[in-house]
Coordinates of C-alpha atoms in Angstrom, one line a residue:
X1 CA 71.6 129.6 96.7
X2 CA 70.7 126.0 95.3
X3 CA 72.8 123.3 96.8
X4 CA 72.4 119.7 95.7
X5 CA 74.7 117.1 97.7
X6 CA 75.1 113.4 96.0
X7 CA 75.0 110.5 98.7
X8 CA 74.3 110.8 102.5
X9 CA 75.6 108.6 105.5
X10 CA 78.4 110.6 107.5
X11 CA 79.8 112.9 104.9
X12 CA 76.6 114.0 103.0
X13 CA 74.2 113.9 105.7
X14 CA 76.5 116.0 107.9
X15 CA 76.6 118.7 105.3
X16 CA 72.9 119.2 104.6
X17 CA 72.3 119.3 108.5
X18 CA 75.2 121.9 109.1
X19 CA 74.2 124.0 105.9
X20 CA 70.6 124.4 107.6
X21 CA 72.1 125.4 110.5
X22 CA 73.7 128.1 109.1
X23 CA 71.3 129.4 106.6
X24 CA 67.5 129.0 106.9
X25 CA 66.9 130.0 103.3
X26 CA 69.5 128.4 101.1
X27 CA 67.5 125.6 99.2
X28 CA 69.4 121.9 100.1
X29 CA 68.6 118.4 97.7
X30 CA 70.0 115.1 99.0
X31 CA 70.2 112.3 96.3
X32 CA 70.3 109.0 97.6
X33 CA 70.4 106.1 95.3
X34 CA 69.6 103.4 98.2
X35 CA 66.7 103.7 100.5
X36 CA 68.3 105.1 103.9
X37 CA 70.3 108.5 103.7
X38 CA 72.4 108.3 107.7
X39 CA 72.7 104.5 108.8
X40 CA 75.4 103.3 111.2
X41 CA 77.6 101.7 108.8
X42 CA 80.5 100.6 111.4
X43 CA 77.5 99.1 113.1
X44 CA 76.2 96.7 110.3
X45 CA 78.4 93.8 111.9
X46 CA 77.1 93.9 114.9
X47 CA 73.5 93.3 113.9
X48 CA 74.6 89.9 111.7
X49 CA 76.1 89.2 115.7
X50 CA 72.7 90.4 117.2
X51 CA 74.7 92.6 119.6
X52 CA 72.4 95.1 118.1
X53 CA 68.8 93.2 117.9
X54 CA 67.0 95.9 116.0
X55 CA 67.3 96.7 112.7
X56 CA 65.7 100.3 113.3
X57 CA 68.5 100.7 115.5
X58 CA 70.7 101.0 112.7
X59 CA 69.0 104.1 111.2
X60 CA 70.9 107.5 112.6
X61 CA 68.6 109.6 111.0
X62 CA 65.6 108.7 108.4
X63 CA 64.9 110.8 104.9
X64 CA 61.1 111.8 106.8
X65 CA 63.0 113.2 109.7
X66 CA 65.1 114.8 107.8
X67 CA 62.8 116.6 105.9
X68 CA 61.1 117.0 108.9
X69 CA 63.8 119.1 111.3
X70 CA 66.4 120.3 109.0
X71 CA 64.1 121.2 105.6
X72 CA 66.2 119.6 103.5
X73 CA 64.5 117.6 100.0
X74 CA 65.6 114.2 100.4
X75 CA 64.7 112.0 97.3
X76 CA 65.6 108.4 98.5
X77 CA 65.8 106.0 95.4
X78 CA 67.3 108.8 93.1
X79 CA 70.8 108.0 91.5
X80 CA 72.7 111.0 89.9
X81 CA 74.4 109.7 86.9
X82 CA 75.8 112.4 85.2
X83 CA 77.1 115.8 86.1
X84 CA 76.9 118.9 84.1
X85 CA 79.7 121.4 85.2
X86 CA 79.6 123.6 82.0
X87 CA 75.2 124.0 82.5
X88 CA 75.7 123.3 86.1
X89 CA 73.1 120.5 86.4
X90 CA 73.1 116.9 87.3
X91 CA 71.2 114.0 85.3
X92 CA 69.1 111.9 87.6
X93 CA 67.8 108.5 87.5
X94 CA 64.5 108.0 89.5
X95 CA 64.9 104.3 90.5
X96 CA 61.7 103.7 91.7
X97 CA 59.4 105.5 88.4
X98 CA 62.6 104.8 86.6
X99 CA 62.0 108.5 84.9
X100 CA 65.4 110.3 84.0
X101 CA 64.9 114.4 84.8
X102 CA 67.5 116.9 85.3
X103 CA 68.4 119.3 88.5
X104 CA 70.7 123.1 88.5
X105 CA 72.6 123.4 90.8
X106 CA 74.9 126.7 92.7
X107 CA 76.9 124.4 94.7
X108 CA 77.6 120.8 94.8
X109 CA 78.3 118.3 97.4
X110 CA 79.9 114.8 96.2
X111 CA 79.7 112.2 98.6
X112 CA 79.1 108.9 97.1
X113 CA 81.6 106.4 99.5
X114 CA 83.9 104.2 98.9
X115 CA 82.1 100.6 97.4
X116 CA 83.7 97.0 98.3
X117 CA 86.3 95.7 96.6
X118 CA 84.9 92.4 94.1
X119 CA 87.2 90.5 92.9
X120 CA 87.2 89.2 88.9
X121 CA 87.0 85.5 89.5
X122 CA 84.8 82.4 89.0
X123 CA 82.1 81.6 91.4
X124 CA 82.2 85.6 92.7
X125 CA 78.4 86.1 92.1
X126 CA 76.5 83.2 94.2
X127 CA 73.9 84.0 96.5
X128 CA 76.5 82.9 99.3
X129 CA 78.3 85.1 98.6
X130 CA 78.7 89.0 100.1
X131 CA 80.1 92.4 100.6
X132 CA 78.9 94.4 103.8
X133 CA 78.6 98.0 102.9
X134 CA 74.7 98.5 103.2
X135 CA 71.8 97.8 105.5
X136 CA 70.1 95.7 102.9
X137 CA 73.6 93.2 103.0
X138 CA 73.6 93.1 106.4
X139 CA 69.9 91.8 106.4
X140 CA 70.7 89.5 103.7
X141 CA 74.2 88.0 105.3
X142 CA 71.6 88.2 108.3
X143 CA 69.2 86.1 106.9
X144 CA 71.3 83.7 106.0
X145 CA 72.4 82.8 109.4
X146 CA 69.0 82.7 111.1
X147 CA 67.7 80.3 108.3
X148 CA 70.3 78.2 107.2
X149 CA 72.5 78.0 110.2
X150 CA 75.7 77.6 108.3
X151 CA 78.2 75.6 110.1
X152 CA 80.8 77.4 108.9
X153 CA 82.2 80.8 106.9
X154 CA 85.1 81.7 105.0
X155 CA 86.4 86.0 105.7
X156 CA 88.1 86.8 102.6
X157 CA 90.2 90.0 104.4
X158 CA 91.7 90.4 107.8
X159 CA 90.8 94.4 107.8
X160 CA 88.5 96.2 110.5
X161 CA 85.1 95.1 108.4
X162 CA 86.5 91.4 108.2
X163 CA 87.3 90.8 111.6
X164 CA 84.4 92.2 113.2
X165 CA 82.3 90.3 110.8
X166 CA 84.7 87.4 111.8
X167 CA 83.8 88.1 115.5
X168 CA 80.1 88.0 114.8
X169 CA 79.8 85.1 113.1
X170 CA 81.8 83.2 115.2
X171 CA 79.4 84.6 118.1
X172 CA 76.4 83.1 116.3
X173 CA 77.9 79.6 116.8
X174 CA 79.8 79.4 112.7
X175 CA 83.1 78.5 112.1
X176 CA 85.1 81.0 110.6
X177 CA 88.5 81.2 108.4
X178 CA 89.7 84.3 107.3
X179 CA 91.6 84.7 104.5
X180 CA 94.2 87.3 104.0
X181 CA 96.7 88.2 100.7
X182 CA 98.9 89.9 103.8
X183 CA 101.4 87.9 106.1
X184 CA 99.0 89.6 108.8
X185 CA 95.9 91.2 109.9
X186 CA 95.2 95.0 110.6
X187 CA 97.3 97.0 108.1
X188 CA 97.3 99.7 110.4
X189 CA 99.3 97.8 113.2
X190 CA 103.0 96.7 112.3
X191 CA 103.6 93.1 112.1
X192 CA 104.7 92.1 116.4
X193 CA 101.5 93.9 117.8
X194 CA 99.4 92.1 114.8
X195 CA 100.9 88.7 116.0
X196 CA 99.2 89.3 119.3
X197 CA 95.8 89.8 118.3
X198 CA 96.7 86.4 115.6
X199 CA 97.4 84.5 118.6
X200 CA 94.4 85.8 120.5
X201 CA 91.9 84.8 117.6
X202 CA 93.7 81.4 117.2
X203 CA 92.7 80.9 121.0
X204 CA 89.2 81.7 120.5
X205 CA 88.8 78.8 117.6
X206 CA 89.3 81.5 114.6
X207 CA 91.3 79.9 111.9
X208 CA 93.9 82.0 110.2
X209 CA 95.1 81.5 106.4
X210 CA 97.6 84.3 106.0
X211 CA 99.6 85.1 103.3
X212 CA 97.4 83.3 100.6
X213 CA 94.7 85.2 98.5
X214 CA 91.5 84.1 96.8
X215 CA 91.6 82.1 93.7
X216 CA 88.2 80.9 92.4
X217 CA 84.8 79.6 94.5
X218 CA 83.1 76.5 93.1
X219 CA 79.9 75.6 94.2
X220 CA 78.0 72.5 94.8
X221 CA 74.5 71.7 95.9
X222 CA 75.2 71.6 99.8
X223 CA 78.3 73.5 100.0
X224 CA 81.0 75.7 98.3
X225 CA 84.9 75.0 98.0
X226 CA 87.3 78.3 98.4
X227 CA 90.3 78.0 95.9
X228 CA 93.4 80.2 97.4
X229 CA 96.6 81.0 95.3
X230 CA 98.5 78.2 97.8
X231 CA 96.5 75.4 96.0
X232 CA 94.7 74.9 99.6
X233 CA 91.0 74.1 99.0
X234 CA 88.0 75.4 102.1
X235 CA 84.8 73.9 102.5
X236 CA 82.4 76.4 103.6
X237 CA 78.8 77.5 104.0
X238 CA 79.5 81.2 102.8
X239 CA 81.6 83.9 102.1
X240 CA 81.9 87.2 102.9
X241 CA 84.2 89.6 100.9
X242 CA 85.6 92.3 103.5
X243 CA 89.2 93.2 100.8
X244 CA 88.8 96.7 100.8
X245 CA 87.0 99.9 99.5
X246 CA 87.6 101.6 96.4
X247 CA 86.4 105.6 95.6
X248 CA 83.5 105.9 94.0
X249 CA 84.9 107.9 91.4
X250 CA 82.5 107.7 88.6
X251 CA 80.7 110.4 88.7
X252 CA 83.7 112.6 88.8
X253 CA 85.3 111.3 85.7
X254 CA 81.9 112.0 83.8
X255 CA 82.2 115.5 85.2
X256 CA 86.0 115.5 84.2
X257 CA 87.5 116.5 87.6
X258 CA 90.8 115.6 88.8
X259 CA 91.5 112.4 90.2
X260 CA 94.3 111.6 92.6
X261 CA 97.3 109.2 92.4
X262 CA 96.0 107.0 95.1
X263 CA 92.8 106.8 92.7
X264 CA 90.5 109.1 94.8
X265 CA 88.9 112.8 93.9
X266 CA 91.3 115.3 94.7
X267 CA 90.8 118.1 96.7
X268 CA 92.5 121.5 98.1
X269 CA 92.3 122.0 101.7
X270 CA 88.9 123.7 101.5
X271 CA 87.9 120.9 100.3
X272 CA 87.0 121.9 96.5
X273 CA 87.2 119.5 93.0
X274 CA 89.4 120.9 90.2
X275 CA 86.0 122.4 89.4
X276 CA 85.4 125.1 92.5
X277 CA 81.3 124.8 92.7
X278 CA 82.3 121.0 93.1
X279 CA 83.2 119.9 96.8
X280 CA 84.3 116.4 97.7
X281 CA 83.7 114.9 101.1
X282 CA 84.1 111.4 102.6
X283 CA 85.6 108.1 101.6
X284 CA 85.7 109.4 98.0
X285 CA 88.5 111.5 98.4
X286 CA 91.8 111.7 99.0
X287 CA 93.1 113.4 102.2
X288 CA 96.7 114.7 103.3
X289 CA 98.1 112.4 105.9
X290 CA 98.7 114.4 108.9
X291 CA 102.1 113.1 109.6
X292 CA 104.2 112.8 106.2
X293 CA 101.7 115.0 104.3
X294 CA 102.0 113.3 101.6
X295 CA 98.1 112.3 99.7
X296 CA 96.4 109.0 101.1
X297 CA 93.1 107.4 101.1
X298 CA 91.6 106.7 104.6
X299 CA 88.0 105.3 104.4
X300 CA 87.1 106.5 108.2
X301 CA 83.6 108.2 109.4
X302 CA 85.0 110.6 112.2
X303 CA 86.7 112.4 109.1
X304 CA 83.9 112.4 106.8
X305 CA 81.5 113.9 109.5
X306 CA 84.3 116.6 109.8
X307 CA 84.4 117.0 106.2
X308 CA 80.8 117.6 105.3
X309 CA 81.4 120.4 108.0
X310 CA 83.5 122.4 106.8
X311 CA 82.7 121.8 102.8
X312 CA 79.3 123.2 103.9
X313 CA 81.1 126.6 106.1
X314 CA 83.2 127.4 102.5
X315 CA 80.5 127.1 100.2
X316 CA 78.6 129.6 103.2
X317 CA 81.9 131.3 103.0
X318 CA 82.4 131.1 106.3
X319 CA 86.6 130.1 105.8
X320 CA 87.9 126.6 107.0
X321 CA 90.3 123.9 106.0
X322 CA 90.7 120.3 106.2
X323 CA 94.5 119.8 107.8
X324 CA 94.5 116.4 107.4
X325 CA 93.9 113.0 108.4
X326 CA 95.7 110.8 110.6
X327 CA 94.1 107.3 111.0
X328 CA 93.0 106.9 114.0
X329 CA 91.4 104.1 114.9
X330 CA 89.9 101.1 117.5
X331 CA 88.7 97.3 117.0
X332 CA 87.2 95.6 119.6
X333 CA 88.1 91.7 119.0
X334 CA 86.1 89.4 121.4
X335 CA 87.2 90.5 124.8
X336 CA 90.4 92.2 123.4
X337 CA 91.3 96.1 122.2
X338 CA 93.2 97.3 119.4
X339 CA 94.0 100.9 118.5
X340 CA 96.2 102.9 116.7
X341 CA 97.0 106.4 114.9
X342 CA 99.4 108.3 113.1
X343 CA 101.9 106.3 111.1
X344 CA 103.0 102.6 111.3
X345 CA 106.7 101.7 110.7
X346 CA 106.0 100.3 107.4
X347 CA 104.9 103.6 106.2
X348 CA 107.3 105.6 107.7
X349 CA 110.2 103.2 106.0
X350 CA 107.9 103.6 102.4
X351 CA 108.6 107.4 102.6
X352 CA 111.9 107.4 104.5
X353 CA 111.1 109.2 107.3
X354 CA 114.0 109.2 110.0
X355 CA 112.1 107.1 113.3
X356 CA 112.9 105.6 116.9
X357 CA 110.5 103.4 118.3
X358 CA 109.8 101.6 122.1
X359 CA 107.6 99.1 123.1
X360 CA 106.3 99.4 126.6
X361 CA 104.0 96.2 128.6
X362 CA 101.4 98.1 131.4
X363 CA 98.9 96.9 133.4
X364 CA 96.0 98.8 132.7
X365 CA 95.3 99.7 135.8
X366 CA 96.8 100.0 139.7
X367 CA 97.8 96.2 139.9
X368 CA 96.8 95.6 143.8
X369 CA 93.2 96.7 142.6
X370 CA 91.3 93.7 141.1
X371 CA 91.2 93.2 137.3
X372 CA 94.2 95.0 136.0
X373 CA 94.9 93.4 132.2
X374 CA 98.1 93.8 130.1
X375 CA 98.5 96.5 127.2
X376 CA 101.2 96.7 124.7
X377 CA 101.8 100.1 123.5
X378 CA 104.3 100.9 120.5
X379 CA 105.6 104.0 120.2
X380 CA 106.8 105.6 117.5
X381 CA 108.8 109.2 117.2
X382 CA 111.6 111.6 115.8
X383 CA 115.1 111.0 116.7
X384 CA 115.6 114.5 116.0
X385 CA 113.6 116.3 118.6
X386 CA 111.2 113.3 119.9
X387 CA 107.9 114.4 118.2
X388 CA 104.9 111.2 117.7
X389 CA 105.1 110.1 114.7
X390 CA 102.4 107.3 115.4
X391 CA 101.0 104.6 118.4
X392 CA 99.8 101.4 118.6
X393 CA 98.2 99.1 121.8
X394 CA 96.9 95.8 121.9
X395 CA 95.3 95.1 125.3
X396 CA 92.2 94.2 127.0
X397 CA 91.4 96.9 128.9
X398 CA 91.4 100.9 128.7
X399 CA 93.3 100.8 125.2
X400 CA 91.4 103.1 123.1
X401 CA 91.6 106.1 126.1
X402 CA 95.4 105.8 125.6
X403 CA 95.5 105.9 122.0
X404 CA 93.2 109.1 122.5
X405 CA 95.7 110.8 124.5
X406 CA 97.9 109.8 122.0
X407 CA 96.4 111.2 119.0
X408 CA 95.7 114.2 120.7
X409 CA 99.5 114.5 121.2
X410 CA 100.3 113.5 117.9
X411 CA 97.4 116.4 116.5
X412 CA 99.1 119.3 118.8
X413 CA 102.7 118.2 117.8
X414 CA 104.2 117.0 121.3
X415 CA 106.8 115.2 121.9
X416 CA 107.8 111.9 123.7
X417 CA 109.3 114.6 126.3
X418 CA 105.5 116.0 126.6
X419 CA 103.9 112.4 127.5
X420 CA 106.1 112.2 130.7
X421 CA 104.5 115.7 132.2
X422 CA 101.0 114.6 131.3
X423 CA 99.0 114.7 134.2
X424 CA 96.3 112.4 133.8
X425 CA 93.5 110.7 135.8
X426 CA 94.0 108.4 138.3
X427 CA 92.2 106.1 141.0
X428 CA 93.3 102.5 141.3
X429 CA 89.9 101.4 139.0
X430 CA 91.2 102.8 136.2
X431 CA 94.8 103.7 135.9
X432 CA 98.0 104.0 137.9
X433 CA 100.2 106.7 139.5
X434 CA 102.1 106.6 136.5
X435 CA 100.1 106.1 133.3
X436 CA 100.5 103.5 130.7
X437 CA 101.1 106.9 128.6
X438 CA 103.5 108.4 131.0
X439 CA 105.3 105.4 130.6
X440 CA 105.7 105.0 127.5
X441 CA 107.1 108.9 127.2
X442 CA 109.7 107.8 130.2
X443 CA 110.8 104.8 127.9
X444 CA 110.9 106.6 124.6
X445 CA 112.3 109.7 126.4
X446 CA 115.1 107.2 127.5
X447 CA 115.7 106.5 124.1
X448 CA 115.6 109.8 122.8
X449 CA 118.6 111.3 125.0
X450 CA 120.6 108.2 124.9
X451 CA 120.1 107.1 129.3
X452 CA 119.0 103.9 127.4
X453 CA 120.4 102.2 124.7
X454 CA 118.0 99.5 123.2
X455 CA 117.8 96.4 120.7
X456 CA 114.6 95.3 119.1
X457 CA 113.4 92.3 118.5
X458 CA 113.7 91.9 114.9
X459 CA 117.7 93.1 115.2
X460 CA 118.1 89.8 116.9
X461 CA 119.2 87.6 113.6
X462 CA 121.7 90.5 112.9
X463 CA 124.0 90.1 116.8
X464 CA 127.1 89.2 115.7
X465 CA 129.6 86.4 118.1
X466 CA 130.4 89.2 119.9
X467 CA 127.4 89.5 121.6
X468 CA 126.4 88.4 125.1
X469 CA 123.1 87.8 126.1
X470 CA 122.1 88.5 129.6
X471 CA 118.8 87.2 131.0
X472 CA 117.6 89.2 134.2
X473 CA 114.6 87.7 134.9
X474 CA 114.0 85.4 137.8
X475 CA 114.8 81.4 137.9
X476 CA 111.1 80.5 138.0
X477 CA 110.3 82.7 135.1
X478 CA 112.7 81.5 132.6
X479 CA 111.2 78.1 133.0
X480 CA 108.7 79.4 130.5
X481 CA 111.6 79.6 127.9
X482 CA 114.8 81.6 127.6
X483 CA 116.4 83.2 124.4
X484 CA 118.9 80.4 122.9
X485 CA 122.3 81.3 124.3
X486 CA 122.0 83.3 127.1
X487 CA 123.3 83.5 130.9
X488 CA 120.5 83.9 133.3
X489 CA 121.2 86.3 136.5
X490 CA 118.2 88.0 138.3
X491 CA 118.4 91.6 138.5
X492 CA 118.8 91.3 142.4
X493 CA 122.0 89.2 142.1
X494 CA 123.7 91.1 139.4
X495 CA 126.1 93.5 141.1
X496 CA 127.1 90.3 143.2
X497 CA 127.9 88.1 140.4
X498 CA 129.0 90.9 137.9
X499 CA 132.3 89.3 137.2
X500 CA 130.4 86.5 135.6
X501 CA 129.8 88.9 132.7
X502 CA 132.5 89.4 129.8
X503 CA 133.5 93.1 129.6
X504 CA 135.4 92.6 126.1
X505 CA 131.5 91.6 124.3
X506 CA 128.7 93.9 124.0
X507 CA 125.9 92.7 126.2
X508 CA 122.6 92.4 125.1
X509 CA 120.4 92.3 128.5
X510 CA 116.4 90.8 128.2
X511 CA 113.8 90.9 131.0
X512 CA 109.7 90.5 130.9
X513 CA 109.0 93.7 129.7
X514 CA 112.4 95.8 130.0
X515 CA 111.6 98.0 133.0
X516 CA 114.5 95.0 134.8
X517 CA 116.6 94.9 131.7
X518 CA 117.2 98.9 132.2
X519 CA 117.8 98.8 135.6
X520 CA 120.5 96.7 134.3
X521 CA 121.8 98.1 131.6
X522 CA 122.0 101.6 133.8
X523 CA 124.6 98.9 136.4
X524 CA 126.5 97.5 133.8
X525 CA 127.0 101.1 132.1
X526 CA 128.6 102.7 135.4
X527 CA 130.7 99.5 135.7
X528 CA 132.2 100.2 132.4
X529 CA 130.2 97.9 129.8
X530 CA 128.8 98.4 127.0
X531 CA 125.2 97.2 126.8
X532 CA 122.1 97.3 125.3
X533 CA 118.5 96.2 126.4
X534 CA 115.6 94.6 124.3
X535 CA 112.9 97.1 123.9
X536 CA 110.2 95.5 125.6
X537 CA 111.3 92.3 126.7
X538 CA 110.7 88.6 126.3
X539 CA 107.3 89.5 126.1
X540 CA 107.5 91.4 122.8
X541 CA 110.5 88.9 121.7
X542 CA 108.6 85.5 122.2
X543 CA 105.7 85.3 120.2
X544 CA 107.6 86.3 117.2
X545 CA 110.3 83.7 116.9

């Protein structure tokens, strides 16, 4: 068997190696139109920051070495540029002889990425001007900053590539704006855990211009001048495009296979074209969402790895499927930690799913033990039996190990219930009696039977004059700002001055972080009122209004 894969990196790469694994005999060509086939790509950032000082650092696994362990014909510099399905061949483009010659193929592997979005606009193709999707950008965007020392740099995105290029930047002593069309950063996160990691850039000298997208770039000799939609006008240095990805898809429209709604090459669960000697793997494809299974595009490398896997197992006919992707994800940000998975609210509302969601504030750690940070965790889940529908934490410390345990929750189908009876580690270093995931299960598990009923923060604008709102914190803490309009009583004086509270209004109780404003709600309840608390507290409340 003859099996030619197009494009390396995670998808690609992973599929040669595993098909060698399996099969000592089969003959295996990687095409590679760049120079490296397997580079850290989510790493490329980090160099431009010299967190990473080396490029060959950078370099996962070289077309020599390769060749060298797995026998696999690597031809570096080759572009495929047409596919053959009828003759089962490929036409291909020797960039470095620049000789065109021709290559049959059994089985075929497509794995050609996703490329950065560019934009149609004046000023687009200066030399100040990047995308980061390759090692040879990164040098260049690199090079750039050593020689010229730019004082400052304009981040046209607020997406994971964006704000870690942000980050670096910033590290290496430029200014930095970013610029993004949305009314926040991170897609992935909803719009109140965004804010937080907004405010947290703000503090570290990061200017934000959300809401406003990219008009046209002039250029003078010394500097260049961002136009945005708004009519606001940025002097900068240089500018680095970090919009989006699109599939490379045009390859398979030469080849005549299907493409996907979402604009991607689409795929069955084993991971075959509309053409089955064709398999798609990577960034290139559209994938099943693991939660509302309907088709989405989700540029990550974990999945790609997985999906050059088991594309190489079905064309070994050894059977497996691809069951989906569900987004999971991390960002470090400076000294702060964002991750999420499954579904946000936003998409959940685009495809009407039926949702509850809590917001729980942790410490990350046993508080009396030295260091413990705070962590936001939303939660979101099924008000029919409780199942995760999708997580999100903001925090400083230990945030990525909770979203683990919550994707793996979300991947074996548990409920909100489930998170309560999770037994996981503990020692004062590192987490606390109760985890920051068993609490968020107790919370949402609350919400689930009905123990607790809750108010979010954006139901606020909606409470209607008959409404009371009930402030439980201490007197020293609402010195830092109260809700407008409501009676402050401390949770230890509350059963004392209960007759201070209207019984003929519904009361709408707020704490820090809502573990007081339950307690609360649970007195008022058994003395016969009716009550709700604010999911999360002040804390989720007050950077929002």
């Amino acid at each position: 068997m003859k099996v030619l894969i197009i494009g390396g990196v995670a998808g690609g790469a992973s599929a040669a190696a595993r098909l060698r694994r399996i099969d000592e005999n089969i003959e295996i060509i990687l095409f590679e139109r760049g120079p490296n086939i397997s580079f850290a790509n989510c790493g490329l950032p980090y160099h431009i920051g010299e967190v990473i000082k080396h490029r060959e650092n950078l370099l996962v696994q070289t077309a020599e070495g390769m060749e060298q362990r797995f026998r696999v014909d690597v031809r570096v510099n080759n572009e495929v540029i047409n596919i053959d399905p009828k003759n089962k061949q490929v036409e291909v483009m020797d960039l470095k002889k620049n000789k065109k010659y021709t290559e049959s193929y059994d089985k075929l592997i497509l794995s050609p990425g996703a490329a950065p979005f560019k934009p149609d606009i004046a000023g687009i193709k200066a030399k100040n001007v990047f995308t980061l999707r390759n090692l040879d950008d990164t040098f260049r965007i690199k090079e750039l900053v050593d020689n010229s020392k730019p004082k400052h740099a304009v981040v046209v995105g607020g997406g994971f590539i964006g704000l870690e290029i942000a980050e670096n930047l910033h590290e290496r002593g430029v200014n930095v704006t970013i610029v993004e069309l949305a009314n926040q950063i991170l897609a992935p996160l909803d719009y109140e855990m965004a804010v937080l990691l907004q405010d947290y850039l703000r503090e570290k000298g990061i200017k934000l211009q959300l809401g406003d997208g990219l008009k046209e770039i002039q250029h003078k000799e010394d500097a260049s001048i961002v136009e945005l939609n708004s009519g606001t006008s940025i002097e900068t240095n240089m500018i680095v495009l970090g919009i989006g990805v699109r599939p490379e898809i045009d390859l398979a429209k030469k080849a005549d296979l299907t493409i996907g709604e979402r604009g991607g090459i689409k795929v069955n669960k084993n991971l075959q074209t509309s053409d089955p000697d064709i398999y798609a793997v990577g960034d290139v494809i559209e994938v099943k969402d693991f939660i509302n299974g309907n088709q989405t595009l989700i540029p990550l490398a974990g999945p790609a790895n997985k999906q050059g896997r088991i594309a190489a197992n079905n064309i070994l006919g050894i059977k497996d499927e691809y069951k989906g992707t569900q987004g999971t994800s991390v960002l470090k940000l400076f000294d702060m930690t964002t991750a999420s998975t499954g579904n946000n609210e936003k998409i959940l509302k685009r495809f009407n799913i039926p949702y509850l969601k809590s917001y729980t504030h942790s410490i990350s750690h046993a508080g009396y033990y030295p260091g413990a940070m705070p962590m936001a965790i939303k939660l979101l889940f099924s008000p029919e039996n409780g199942t995760i529908l999708g997580a999100q934490a903001v925090g400083f410390i230990g945030v990525e190990k909770r979203i683990d345990v919550l994707a793996t929750a979300i991947r074996a189908k548990m409920t909100v219930l489930d998170l309560q009876e999770l037994e996981l580690s503990y020692a004062p270093p590192y987490s606390s009696a109760k985890d920051p995931v068993n609490m968020a299960g107790y919370v949402a598990s609350n919400i689930l039977n009905n123990s607790s009923k809750v108010i979010h923060w954006d139901e606020f604008q909606d409470l209607s004059n008959d409404s009371f709102i009930l402030d439980v914190r201490t007197k020293e803490e609402t010195k830092e700002g109260m809700i407008k309009g409501a009676l402050n009583i401390p949770i230890d004086e509350l059963r004392e001055r209960i007759e201070e509270i209207p019984k003929d209004k519904e009361i709408i109780i707020y704490c820090a972080i809502g573990l007081r404003g339950y307690l609360a709600h649970r007195i008022l309840v058994q003395n016969g009122y009716s009550s709700k608390n604010l999911s999360g507290g002040y804390t989720t409340y007050e950077p929002l209004v």
